[in-house]
PDB file of C-alpha atoms and ligand atoms in Angstrom:
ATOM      1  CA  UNK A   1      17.002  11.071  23.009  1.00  0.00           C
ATOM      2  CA  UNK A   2      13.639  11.069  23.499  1.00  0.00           C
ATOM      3  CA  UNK A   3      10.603  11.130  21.171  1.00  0.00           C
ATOM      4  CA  UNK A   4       8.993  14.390  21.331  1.00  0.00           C
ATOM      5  CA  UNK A   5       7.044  14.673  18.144  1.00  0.00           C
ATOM      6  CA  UNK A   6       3.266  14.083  19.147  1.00  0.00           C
ATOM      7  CA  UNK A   7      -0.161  13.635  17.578  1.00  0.00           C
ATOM      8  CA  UNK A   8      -1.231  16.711  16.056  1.00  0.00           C
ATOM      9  CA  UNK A   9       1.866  18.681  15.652  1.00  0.00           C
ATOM     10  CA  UNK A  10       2.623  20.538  12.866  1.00  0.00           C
ATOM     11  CA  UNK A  11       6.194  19.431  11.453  1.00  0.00           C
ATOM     12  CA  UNK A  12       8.036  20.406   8.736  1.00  0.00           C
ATOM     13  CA  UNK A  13       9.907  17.973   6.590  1.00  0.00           C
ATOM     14  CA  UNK A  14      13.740  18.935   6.423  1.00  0.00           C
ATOM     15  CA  UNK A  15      15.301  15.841   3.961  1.00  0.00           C
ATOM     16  CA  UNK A  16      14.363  13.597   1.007  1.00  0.00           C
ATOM     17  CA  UNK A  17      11.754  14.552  -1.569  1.00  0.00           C
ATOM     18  CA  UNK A  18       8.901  15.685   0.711  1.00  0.00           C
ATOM     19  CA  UNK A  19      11.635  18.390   1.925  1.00  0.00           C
ATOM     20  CA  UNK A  20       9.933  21.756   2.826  1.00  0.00           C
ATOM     21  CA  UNK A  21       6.532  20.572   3.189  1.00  0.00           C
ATOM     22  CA  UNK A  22       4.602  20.937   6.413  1.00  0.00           C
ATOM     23  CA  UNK A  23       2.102  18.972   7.753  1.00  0.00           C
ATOM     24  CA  UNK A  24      -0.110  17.751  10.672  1.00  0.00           C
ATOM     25  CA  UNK A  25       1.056  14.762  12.413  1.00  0.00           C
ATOM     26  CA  UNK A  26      -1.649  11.967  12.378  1.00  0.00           C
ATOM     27  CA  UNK A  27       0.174   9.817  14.173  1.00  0.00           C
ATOM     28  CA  UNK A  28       3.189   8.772  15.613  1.00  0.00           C
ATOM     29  CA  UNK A  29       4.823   5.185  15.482  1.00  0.00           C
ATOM     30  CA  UNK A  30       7.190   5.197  18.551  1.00  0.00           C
ATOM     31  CA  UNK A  31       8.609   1.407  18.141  1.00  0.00           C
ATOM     32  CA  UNK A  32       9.393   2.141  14.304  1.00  0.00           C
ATOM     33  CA  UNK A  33      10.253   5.984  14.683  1.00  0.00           C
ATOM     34  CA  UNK A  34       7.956   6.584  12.296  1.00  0.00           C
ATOM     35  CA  UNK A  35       5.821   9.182  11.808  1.00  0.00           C
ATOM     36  CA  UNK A  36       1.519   9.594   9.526  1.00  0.00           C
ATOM     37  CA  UNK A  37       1.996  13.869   8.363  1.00  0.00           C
ATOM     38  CA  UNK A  38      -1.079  14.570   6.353  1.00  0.00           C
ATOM     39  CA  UNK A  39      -0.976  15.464   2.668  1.00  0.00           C
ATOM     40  CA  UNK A  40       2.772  14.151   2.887  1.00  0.00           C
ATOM     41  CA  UNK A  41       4.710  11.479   1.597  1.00  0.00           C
ATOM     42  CA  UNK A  42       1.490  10.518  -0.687  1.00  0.00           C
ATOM     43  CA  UNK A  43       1.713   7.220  -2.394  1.00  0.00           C
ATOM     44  CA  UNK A  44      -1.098   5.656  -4.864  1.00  0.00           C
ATOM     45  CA  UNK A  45      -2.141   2.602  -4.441  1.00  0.00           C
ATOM     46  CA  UNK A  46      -4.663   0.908  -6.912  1.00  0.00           C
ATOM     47  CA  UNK A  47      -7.155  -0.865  -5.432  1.00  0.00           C
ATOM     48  CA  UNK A  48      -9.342  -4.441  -6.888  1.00  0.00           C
ATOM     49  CA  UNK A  49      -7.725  -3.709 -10.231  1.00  0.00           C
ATOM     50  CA  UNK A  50     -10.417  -5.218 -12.681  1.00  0.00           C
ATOM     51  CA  UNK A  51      -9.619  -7.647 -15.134  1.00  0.00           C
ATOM     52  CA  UNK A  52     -11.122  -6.077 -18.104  1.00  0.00           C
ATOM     53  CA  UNK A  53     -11.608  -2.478 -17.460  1.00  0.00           C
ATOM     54  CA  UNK A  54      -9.794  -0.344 -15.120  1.00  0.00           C
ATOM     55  CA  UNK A  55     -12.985  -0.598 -12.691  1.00  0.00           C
ATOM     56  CA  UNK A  56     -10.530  -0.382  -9.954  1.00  0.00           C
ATOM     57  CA  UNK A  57      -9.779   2.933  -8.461  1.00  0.00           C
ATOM     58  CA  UNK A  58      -6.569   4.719  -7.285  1.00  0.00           C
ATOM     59  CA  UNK A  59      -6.333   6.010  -4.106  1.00  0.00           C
ATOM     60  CA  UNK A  60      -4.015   8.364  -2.541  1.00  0.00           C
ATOM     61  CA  UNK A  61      -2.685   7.205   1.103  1.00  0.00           C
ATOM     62  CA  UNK A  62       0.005   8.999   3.210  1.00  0.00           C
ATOM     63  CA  UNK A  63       2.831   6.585   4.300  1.00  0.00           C
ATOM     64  CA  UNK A  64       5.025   7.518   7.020  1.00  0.00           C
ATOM     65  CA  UNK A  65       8.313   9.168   7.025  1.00  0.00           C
ATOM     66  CA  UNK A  66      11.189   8.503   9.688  1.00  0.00           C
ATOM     67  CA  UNK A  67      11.249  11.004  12.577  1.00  0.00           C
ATOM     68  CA  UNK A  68      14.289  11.904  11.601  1.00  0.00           C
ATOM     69  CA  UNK A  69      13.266  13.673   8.431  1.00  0.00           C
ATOM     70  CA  UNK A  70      11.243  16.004   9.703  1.00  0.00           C
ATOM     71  CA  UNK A  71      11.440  19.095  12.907  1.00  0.00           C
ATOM     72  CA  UNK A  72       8.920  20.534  14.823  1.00  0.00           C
ATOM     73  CA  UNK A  73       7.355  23.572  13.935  1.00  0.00           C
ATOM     74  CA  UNK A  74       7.380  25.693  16.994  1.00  0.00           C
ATOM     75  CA  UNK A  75       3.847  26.893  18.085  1.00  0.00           C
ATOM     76  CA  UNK A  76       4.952  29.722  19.628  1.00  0.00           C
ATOM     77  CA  UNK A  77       7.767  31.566  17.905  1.00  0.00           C
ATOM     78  CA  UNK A  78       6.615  29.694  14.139  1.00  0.00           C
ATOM     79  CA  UNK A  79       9.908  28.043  13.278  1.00  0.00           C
ATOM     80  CA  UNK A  80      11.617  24.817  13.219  1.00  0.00           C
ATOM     81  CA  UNK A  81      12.830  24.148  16.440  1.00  0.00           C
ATOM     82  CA  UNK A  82      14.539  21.474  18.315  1.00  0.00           C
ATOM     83  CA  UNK A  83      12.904  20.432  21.563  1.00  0.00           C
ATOM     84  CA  UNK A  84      14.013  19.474  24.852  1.00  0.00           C
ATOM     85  CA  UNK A  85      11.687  18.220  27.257  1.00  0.00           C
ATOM     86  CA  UNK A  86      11.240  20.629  31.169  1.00  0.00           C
ATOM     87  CA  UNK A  87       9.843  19.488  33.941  1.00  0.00           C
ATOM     88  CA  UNK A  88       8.255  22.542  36.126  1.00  0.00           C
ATOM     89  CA  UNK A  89       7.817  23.392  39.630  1.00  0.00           C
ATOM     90  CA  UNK A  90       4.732  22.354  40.010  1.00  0.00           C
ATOM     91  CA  UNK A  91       5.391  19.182  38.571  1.00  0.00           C
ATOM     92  CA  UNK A  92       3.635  19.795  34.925  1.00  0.00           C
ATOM     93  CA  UNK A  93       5.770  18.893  31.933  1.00  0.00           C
ATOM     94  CA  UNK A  94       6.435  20.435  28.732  1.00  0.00           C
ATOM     95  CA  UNK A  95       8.048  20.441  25.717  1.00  0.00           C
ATOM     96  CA  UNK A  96      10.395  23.848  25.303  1.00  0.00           C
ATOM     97  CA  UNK A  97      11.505  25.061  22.324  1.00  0.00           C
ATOM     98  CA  UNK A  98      15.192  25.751  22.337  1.00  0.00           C
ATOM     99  CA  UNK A  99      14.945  28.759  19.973  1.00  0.00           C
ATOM    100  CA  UNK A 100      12.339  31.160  21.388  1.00  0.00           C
ATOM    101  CA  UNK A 101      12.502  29.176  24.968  1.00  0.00           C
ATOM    102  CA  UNK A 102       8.457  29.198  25.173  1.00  0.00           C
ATOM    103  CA  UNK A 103       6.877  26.148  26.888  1.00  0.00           C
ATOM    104  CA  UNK A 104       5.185  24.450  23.737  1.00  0.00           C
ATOM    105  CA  UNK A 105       2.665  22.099  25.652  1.00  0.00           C
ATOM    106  CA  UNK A 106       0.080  23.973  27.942  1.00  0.00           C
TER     107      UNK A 106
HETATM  108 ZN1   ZN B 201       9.817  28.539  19.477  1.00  0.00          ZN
END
């Protein structure tokens, strides 16, 4: 199976704790099948903790979440969708969405 998730695709998470949450893909990891969704899968990491005081600050940081926990959100018809990949006449490629059959990728 290919990969077929892609920079800047919205995806919605469909296992483990994040399930339900959508997000925008920030980026894709293709050799660890790993996938960057903003605002999900948030861990804090503290940063130059300070001896005395807590002078060092928290920051939140998305880490990535397997491809396999998440679908893509259809563009077209709005819904989770699986995806198989089309190759057209005129040689363009695309994306299709097996639900509402639209041609995700322009
Ligand atoms: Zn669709």
């Amino acid at each position: 199976m290919g990969f077929n998730i892609k920079k800047n695709d919205t995806v919605l998470v469909v296992t483990g704790k994040e399930k339900g949450k959508k997000g925008r893909v920030l980026s894709v990891m293709p050799s660890k099948d790993k996938l960057l969704i903003e605002r999900v899968n948030i861990i804090k990491k503290h940063m130059k903790p300070n001896k005395k005081y807590t002078q060092g600050g928290i920051i939140e940081k998305e880490s990535p979440l397997h491809r396999s926990n998440v679908m893509l959100m259809c563009p077209r018809c709005g819904k989770p969708a699986r995806i198989s990949n089309m190759a057209f006449e005129d040689g363009k490629k695309s994306r299709v969405c097996k639900k509402c059959k639209e041609a995700i990728d322009q």
